[in-house]
Coordinates of C-alpha atoms in Angstrom, one line a residue:
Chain A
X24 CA 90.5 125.8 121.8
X25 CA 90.7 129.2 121.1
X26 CA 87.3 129.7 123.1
X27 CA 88.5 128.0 126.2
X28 CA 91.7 130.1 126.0
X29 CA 89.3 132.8 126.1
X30 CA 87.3 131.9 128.7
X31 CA 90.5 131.1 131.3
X32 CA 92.1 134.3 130.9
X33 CA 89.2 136.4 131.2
X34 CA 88.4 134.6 134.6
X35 CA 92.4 134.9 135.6
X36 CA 92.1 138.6 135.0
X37 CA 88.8 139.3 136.6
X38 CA 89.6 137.1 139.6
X39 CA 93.1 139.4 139.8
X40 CA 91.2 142.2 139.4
X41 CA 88.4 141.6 141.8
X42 CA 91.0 140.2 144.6
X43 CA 93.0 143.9 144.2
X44 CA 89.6 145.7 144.5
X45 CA 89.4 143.8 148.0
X46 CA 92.6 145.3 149.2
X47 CA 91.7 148.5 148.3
X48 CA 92.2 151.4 151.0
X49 CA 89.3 153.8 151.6
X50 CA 88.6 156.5 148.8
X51 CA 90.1 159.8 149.9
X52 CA 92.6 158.5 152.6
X53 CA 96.4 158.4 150.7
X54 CA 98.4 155.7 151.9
X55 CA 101.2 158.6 152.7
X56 CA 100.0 162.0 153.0
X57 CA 102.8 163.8 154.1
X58 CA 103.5 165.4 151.1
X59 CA 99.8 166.7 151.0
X60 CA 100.1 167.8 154.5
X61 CA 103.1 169.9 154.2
X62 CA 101.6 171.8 150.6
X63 CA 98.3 172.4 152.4
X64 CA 100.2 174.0 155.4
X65 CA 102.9 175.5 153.4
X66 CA 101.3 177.0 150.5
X67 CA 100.0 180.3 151.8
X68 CA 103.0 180.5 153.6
X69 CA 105.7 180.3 151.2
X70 CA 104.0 180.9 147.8
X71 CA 101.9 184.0 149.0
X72 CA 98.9 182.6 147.0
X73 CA 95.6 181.9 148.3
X74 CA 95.3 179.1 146.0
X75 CA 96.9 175.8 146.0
X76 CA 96.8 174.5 142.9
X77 CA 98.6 177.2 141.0
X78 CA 100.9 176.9 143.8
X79 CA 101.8 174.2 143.2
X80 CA 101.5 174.1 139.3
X81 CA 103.6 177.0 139.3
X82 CA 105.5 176.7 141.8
X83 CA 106.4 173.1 143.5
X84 CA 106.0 171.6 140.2
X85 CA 106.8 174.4 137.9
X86 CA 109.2 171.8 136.0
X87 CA 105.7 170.4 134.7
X88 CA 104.3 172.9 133.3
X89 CA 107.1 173.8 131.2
X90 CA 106.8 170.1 130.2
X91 CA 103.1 170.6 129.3
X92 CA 103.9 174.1 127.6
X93 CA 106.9 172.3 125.5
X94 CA 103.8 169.4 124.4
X95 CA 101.8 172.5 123.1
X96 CA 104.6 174.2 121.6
X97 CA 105.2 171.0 119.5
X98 CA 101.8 170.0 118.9
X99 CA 101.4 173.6 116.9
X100 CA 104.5 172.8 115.2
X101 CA 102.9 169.7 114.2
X102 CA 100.1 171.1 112.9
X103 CA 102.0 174.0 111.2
X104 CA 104.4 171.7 109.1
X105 CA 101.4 169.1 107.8
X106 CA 99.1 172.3 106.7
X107 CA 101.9 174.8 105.8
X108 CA 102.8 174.8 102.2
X109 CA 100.0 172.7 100.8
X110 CA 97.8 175.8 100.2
X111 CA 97.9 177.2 96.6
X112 CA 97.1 180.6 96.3
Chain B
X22 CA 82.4 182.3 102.9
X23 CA 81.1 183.9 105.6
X24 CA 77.8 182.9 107.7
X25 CA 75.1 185.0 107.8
X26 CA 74.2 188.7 108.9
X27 CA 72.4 187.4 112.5
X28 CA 76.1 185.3 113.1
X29 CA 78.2 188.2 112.4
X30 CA 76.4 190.3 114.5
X31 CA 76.2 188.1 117.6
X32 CA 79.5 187.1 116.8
X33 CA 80.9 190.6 117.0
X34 CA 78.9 191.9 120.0
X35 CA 80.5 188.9 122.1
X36 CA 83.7 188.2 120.7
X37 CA 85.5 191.4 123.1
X38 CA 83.3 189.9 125.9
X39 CA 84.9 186.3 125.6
X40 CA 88.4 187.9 125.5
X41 CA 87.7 190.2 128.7
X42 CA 86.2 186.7 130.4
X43 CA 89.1 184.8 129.3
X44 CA 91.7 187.7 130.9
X45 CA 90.0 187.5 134.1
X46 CA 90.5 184.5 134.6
X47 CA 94.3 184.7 133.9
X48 CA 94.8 187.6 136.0
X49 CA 92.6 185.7 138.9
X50 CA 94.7 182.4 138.2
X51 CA 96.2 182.5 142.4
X52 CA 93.1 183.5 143.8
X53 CA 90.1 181.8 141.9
X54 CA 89.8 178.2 139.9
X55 CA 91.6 178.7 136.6
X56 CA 94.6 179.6 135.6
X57 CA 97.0 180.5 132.5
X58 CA 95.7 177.4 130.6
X59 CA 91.9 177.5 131.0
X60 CA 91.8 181.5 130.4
X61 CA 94.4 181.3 127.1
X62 CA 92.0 178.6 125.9
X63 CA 88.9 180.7 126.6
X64 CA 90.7 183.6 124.6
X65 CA 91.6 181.1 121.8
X66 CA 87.7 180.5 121.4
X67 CA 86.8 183.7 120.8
X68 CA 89.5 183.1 117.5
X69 CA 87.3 179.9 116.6
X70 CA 84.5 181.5 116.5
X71 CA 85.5 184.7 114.4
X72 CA 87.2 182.1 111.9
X73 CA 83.1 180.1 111.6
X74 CA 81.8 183.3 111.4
X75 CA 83.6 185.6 109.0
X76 CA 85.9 184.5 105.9
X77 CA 89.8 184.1 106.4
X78 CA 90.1 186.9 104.0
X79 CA 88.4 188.7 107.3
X80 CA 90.5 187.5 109.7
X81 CA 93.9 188.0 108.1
X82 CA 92.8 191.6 107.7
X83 CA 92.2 191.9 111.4
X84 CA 95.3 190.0 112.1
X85 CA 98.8 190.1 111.1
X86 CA 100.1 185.9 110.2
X87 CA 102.7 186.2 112.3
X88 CA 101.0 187.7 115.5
X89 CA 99.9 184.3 116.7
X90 CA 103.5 183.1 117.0
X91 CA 105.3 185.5 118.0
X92 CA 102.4 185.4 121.0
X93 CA 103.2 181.8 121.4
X94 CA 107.3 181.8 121.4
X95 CA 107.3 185.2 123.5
X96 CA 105.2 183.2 126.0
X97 CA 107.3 180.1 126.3
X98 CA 110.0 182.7 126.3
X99 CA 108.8 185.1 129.0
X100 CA 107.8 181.7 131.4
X101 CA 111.7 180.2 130.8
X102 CA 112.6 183.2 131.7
X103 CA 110.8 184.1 134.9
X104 CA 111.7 180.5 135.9
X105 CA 115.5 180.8 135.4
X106 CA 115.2 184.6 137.4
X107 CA 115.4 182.7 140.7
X108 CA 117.9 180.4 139.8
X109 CA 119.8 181.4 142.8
X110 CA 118.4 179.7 145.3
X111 CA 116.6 176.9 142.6
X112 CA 114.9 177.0 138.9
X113 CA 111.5 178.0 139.3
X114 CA 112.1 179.6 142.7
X115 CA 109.1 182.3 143.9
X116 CA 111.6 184.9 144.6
X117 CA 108.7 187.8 144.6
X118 CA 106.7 186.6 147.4
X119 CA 106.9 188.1 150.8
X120 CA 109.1 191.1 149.4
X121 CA 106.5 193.7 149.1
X122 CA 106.8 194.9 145.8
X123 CA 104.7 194.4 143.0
X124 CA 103.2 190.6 143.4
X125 CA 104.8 190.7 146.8
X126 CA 102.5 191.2 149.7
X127 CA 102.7 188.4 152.2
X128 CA 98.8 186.8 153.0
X129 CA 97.0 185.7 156.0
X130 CA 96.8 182.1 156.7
X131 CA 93.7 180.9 156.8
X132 CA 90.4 181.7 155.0
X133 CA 91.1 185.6 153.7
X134 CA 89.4 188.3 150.8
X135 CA 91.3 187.5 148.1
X136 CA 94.3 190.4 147.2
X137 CA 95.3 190.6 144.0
X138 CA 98.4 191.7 144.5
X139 CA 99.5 188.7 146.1
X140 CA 101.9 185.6 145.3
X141 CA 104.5 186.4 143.6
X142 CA 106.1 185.0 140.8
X143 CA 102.8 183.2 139.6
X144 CA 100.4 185.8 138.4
X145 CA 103.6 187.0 135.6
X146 CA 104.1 183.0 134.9
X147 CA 100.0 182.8 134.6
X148 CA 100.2 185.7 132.1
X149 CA 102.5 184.3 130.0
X150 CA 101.5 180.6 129.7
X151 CA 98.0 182.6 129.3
X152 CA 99.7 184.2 126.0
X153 CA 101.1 180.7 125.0
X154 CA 98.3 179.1 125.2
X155 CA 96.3 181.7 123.2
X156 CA 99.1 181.9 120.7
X157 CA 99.4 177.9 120.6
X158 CA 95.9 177.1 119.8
X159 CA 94.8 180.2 117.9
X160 CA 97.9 179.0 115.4
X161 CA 96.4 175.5 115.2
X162 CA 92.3 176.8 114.8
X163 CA 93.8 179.1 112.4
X164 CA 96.0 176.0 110.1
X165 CA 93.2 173.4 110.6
X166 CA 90.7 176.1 108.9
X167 CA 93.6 176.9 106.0
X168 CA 93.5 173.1 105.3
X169 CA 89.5 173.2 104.9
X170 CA 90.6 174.9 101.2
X171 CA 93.1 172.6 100.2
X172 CA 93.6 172.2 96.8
X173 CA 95.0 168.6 95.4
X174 CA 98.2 168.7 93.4
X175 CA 97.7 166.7 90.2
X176 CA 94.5 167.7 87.4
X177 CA 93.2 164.2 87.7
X178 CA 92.2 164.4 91.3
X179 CA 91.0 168.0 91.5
X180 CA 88.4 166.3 88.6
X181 CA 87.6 164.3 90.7
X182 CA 86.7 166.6 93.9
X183 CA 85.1 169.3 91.1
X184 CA 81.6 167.5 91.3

């Protein structure tokens, strides 16, 4: 029993799977691209830089790097509290 | 415990090159691939590999504890606070480019040479997320390689791990 129930919903998710990879939209063509548009046109423009990434990593989304610099800052403190202490001199 | 002569050596006529690498490509983060996180992590290797190849007694000598986190917090610190500096018009605003200061010349559109002193706020918020970075890891190579000499608590064990 437990075979069969194997069986069916391995075939219910490969048959899901296969009929999304049918309605797929060609790689390298977003479904919107304004937002792409206007940071490609924009960037040297308002940001000065010549390039667009840190533009926008620093800029647009500046929010997220503080994000990803708060991860590290509590990843070390991780670290620092499981190591810290233990060592006896 | 340190590794051999040949190590040190190699170890100590590349270690200032890796640190020079690793600041170019912080300074370059707005006009090359790369940025504050790829060139603090390229600085933070040359730590790993001074901590394989000398002894900790070594690099505690060449560095104070606390310089990795005051690097780290003044970092975080010095990004907040660029990013609240143009909180009148919006947090994380790039109130430096086009003015014509330092950071402030306006650029061509189109393909162009590269000018370093271009774009504003970003090459101050690369520097310091560069130093975070650095500071961040460095602290963590530097704690993972104090735990490689932990010593267990109670007599029984440390029997044990004696043979």
């Amino acid at each position: 029993m437990g075979n069969a129930l194997k069986w069916v919903s391995f075939l219910f998710f490969s048959l899901i799977l296969i009929w999304g990879l049918t309605t797929i939209h060609p790689f390298g063509e977003p479904l919107q691209s304004d937002m792409d548009d206007y940071f490609i046109q924009n960037a040297q423009k308002e940001c000065a830089a010549n390039n667009v990434v840190t533009s926008i990593v620093f800029d647009y989304r500046g929010f997220d790097t503080l994000g990803e610099a708060t991860v590290l800052f509590t990843a070390v403190i991780g670290v620092a509290a499981t190591f810290r202490g233990v060592v006896r001199k | 415990m340190s590794m051999s002569k040949i190590v040190k050596t190699i170890t100590a006529l590349t270690f200032w090159a890796i640190i020079v690498f690793g600041l170019y490509v912080v300074i370059h983060g707005h006009l090359t691939p790369g940025g504050g996180f790829q060139g603090g992590a390229v600085i933070a290797s040359s730590t790993a590999l001074f901590l394989v190849a000398f002894s900790k007694e070594d690099f505690l000598r060449k560095y104070k504890d606390s310089f990795f986190s005051v690097a780290e917090s003044g970092g975080l610190i010095l990004f907040i606070s660029i990013a609240f500096l143009g909180i009148g018009a919006t947090f994380f605003y790039n109130f430096i480019a086009n003015s014509g200061g330092v950071f402030g010349n306006p650029v061509p559109l189109g393909i162009n040479d590269g000018d370093l002193n271009t774009a504003g706020t970003l090459p101050p918020m690369n520097m310091a997320v560069g130093l975070e970075v650095f500071g961040g890891i460095s602290m963590i190579l530097f704690f993972m390689f104090l735990g490689a000499y932990l010593k267990p608590f109670n007599k029984e064990e440390s029997e044990v791990h004696k043979r």
